XYZ file of C-alpha atoms in Angstrom:
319
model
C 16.492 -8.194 15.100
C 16.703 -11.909 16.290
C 13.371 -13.420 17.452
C 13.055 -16.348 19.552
C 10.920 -18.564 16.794
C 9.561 -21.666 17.789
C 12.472 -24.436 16.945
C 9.859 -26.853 14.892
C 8.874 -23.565 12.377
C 12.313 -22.291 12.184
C 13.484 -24.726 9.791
C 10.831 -23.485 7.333
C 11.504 -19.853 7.335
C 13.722 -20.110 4.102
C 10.872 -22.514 2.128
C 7.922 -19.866 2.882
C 7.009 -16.870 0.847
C 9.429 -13.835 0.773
C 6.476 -11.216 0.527
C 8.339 -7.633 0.334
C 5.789 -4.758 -1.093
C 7.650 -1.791 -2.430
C 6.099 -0.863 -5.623
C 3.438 -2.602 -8.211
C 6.322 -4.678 -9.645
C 7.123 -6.379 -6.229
C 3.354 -7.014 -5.439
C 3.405 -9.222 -8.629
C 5.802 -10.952 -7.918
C 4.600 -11.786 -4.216
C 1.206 -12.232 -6.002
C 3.196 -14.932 -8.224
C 4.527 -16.816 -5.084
C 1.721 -16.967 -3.376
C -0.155 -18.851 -6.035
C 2.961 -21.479 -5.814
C 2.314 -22.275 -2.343
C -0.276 -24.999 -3.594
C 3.157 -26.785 -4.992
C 4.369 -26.556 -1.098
C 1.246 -27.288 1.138
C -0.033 -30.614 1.455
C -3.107 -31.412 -0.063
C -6.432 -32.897 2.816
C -8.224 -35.717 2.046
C -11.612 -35.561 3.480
C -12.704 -38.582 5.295
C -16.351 -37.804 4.735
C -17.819 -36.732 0.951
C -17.204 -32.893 0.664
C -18.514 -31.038 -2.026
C -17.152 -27.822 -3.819
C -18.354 -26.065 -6.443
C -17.136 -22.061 -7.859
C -20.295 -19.965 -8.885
C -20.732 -15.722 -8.865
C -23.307 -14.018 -6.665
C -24.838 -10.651 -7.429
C -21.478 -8.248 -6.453
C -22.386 -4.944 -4.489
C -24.108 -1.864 -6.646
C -23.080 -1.117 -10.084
C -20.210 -3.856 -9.635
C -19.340 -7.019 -11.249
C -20.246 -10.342 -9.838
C -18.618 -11.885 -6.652
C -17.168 -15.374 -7.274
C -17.467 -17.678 -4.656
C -16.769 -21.350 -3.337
C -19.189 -23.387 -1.681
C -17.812 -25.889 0.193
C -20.778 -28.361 1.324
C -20.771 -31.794 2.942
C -22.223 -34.503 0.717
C -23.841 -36.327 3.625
C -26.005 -33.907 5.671
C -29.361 -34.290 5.756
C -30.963 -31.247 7.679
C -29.698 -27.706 7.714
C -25.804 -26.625 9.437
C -24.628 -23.586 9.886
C -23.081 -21.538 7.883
C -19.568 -19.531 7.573
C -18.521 -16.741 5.458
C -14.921 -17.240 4.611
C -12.534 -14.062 3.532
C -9.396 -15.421 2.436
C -6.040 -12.844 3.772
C -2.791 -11.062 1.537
C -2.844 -8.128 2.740
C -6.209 -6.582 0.780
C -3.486 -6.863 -2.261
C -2.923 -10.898 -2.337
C -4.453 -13.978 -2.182
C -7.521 -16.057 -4.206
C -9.854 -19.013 -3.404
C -6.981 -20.976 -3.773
C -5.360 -19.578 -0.784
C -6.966 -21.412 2.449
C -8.185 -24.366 0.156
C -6.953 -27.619 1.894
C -7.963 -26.348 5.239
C -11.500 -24.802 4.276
C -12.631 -29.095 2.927
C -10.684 -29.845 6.223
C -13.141 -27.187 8.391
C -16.311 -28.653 6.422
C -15.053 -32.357 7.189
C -14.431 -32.168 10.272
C -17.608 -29.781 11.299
C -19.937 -30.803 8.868
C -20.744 -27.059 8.103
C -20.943 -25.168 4.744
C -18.772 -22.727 3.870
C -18.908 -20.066 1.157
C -15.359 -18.402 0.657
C -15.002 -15.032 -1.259
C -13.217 -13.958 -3.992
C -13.183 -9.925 -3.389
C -11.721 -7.625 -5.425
C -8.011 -6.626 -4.900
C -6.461 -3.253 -4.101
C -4.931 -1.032 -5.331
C -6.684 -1.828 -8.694
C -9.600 -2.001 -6.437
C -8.842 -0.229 -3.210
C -11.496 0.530 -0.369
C -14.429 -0.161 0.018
C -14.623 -2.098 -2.912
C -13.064 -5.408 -1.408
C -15.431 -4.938 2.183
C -18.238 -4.241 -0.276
C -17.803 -7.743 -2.308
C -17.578 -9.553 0.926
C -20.777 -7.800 2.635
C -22.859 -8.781 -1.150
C -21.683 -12.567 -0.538
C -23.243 -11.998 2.843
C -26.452 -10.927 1.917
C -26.412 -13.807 -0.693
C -25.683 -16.462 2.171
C -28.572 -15.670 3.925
C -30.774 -14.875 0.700
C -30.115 -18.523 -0.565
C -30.071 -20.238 2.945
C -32.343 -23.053 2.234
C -30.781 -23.950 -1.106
C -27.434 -24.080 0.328
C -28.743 -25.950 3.436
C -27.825 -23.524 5.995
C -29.723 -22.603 8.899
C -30.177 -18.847 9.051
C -29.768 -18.723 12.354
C -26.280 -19.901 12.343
C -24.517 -17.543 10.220
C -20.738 -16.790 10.813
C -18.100 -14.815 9.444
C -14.245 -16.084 9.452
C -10.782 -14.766 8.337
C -6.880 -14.092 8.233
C -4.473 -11.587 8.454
C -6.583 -9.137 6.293
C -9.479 -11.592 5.833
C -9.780 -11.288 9.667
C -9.665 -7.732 9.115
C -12.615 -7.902 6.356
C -14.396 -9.907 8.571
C -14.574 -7.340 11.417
C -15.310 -4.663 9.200
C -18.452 -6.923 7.665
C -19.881 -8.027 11.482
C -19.488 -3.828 11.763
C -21.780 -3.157 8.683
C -24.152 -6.131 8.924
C -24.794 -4.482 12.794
C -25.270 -1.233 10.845
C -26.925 -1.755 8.117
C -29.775 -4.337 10.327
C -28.485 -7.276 9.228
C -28.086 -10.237 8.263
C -27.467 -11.491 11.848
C -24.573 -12.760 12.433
C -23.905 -15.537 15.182
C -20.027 -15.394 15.405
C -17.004 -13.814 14.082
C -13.814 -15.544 14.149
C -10.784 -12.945 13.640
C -7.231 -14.682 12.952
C -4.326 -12.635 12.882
C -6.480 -9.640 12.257
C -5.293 -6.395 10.148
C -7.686 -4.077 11.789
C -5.612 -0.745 12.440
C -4.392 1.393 9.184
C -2.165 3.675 11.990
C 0.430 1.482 12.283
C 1.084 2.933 15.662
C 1.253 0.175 18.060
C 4.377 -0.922 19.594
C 4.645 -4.431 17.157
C 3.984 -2.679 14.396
C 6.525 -0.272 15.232
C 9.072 -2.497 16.452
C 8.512 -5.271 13.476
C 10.397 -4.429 10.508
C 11.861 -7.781 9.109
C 9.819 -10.309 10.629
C 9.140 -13.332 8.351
C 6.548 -13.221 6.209
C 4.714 -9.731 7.143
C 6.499 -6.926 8.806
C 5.569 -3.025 8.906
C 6.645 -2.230 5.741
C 4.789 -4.659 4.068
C 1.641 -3.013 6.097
C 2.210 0.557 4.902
C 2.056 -1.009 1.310
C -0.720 -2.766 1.879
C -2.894 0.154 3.692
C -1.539 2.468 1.368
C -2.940 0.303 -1.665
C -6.240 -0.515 -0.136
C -6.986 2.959 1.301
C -5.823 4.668 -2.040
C -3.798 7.309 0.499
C -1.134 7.615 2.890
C -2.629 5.323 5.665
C -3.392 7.227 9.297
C -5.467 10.028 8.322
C -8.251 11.817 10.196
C -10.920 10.447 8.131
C -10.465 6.581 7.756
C -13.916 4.500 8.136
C -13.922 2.430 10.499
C -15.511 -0.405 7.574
C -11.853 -0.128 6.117
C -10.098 -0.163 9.999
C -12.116 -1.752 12.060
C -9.726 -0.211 15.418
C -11.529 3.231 14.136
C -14.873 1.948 15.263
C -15.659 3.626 18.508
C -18.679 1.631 19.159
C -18.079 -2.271 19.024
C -21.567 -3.173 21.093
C -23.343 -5.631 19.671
C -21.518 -7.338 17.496
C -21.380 -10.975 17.530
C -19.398 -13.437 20.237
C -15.649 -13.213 18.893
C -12.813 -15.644 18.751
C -9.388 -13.639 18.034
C -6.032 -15.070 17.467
C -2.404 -13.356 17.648
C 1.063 -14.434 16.872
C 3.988 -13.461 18.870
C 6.038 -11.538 16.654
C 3.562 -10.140 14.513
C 3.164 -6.349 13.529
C -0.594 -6.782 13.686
C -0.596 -8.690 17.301
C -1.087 -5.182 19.307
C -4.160 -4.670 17.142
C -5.444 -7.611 18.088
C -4.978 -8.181 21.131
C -6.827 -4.156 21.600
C -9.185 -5.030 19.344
C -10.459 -8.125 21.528
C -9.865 -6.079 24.594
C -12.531 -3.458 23.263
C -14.686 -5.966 22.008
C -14.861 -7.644 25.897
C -15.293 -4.064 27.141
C -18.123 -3.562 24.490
C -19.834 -6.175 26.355
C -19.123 -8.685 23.128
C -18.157 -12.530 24.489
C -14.825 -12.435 23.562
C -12.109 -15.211 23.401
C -8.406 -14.286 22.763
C -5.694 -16.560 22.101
C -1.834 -15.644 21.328
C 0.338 -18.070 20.500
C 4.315 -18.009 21.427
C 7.152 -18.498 19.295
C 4.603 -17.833 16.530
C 4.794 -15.125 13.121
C 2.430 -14.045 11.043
C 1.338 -17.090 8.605
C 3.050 -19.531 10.608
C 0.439 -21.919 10.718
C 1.281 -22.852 7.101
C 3.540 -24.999 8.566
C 1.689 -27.246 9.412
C 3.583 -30.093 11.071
C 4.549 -27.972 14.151
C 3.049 -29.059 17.342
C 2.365 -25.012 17.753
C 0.692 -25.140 14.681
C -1.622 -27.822 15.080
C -2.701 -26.628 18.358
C -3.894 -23.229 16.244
C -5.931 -25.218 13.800
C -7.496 -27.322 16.158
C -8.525 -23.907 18.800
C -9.776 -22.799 15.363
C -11.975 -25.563 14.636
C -13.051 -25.933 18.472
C -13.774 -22.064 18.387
C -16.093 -22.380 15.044
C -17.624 -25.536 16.698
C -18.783 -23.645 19.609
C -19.541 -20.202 17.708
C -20.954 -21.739 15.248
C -23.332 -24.490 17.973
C -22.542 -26.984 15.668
C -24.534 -30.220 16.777
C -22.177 -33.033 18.040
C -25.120 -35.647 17.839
């Protein structure tokens, strides 16, 4: 198919990441090029002192360690809220690397602290093993809230692709399990529904970057079974939930031609329904991970709704 790609991204297409997941050999290799996209991105230079420091947190039971990074701003003086970042790649992809330059740009620019999670990867580790790690950096968030200078009452949770994913599924258990309490959930490019019956996902077989192959791989690995069976928890697809009330105000973001957009867009349509304040945005001309470019006006206009949205979720104090 031909897709009507914003002009300023289209120029890119070739320089990104060809991601195609087919078999264990394949997701190496894509494993391999994502680590090089530090050689492509441009670094960010905070204006204000950030600092960032890698440490482990107690991992879920009878599992290793979480690592972490804790991205703090050197300047603050009384507690800021706090954000739980879960990096995306498909629950097979991706490490603290990944969302580097724009995690010190979200802590300069919002003066919050942000602890990003380093789960563990299917299929080696499939379900719920990642959802797990993610929900024990959580609970160590709000355990060490003081140290870390975070206000407890100001707790977030943030993601891509299937960070966004992980991050429903986490808002889901931290409602069920009685905590902690979570003030906001910001859901980019969400993978949310193992089915893969929507019409994008259906109709999306070669878009750039992620396409519906790519998802059967990926669901496939994480759920350790042929994705779209009867029994899927709703902590590994958070579209199986039936019950979405209260769960915390939600900012969700789609891209045009995106398998997952559908899933998103329903998800945040439940959510609203759920009686959840709920904030959609889709973005045209857009595909999935197209915000890497980051020169296009489109682009910038996604980073800055996602700053704006964590400012408000987030009541980060503009004094």
């Amino acid at each position: 198919m031909t897709y009507a790609i914003d002009p300023e991204l289209v120029p890119w297409l070739d320089m990104l990441p060809a991601v195609t997941l087919t078999d264990h050999e394949s997701l190496l290799a894509a494993r391999s090029s994502l680590a090089e996209l530090g050689n492509i991105l441009p670094a960010y230079e905070p204006v204000n002192p950030v600092d960032v420091r890698d440490t482990a947190v107690p991992g879920p039971s009878d599992a290793p360690e979480v690592p972490v990074r804790v991205y703090s701003p050197g300047d603050r003086t009384d507690a800021v809220p706090g954000l739980l970042y879960i990096h995306g790649g498909g629950f097979v992809m991706g490490d603290l690397d990944m969302f580097d330059a724009q995690l010190v740009r979200l802590v300069d620019e919002l003066g919050i602290v942000i602890v990003s999670v380093d789960y563990r990867l299917a299929p080696e580790h499939p379900f719920p093993a990642p959802v797990e790690d993610c929900y024990a950096a959580l609970i160590w968030v709000e355990a060490k809230a003081a140290e870390l200078g975070i206000d407890p009452a100001r707790i977030g949770v943030a993601g891509e692709s299937a960070g966004g994913g992980l991050s429903a599924a986490v808002a889901l258990l931290a409602r069920d399990r009685g905590g902690p309490t979570l003030c906001f959930q910001y859901l980019g490019i969400p993978e949310l529904d193992d089915r893969l019956d929507t019409p994008s996902m259906q109709a999306y077989t070669d878009t750039p970057v992620w396409n519906r192959p790519n998802a059967v791989f990926s669901w496939t690995s994480y759920l350790g079974t042929t994705p779209g069976g009867a029994d899927v928890s709703p902590y590994a697809a958070p579209a199986r939930a039936t019950d979405l009330a209260g769960l915390p105000p939600a900012f969700v973001t789609t891209c045009q031609f995106d398998p997952l957009r559908d899933e998103g867009i329903q998800y945040a349509q439940r959510l609203a329904h759920a009686g959840v304040q709920t904030e959609l945005r889709h973005y045209p001309g857009t595909f999935h991970g197209s915000g890497m470019v980051e020169t296009a006006a489109i682009s910038r206009r996604m980073f800055a709704d996602e700053a704006d949205a964590l400012r408000r979720g987030l009541r980060v104090s503009t004094g």
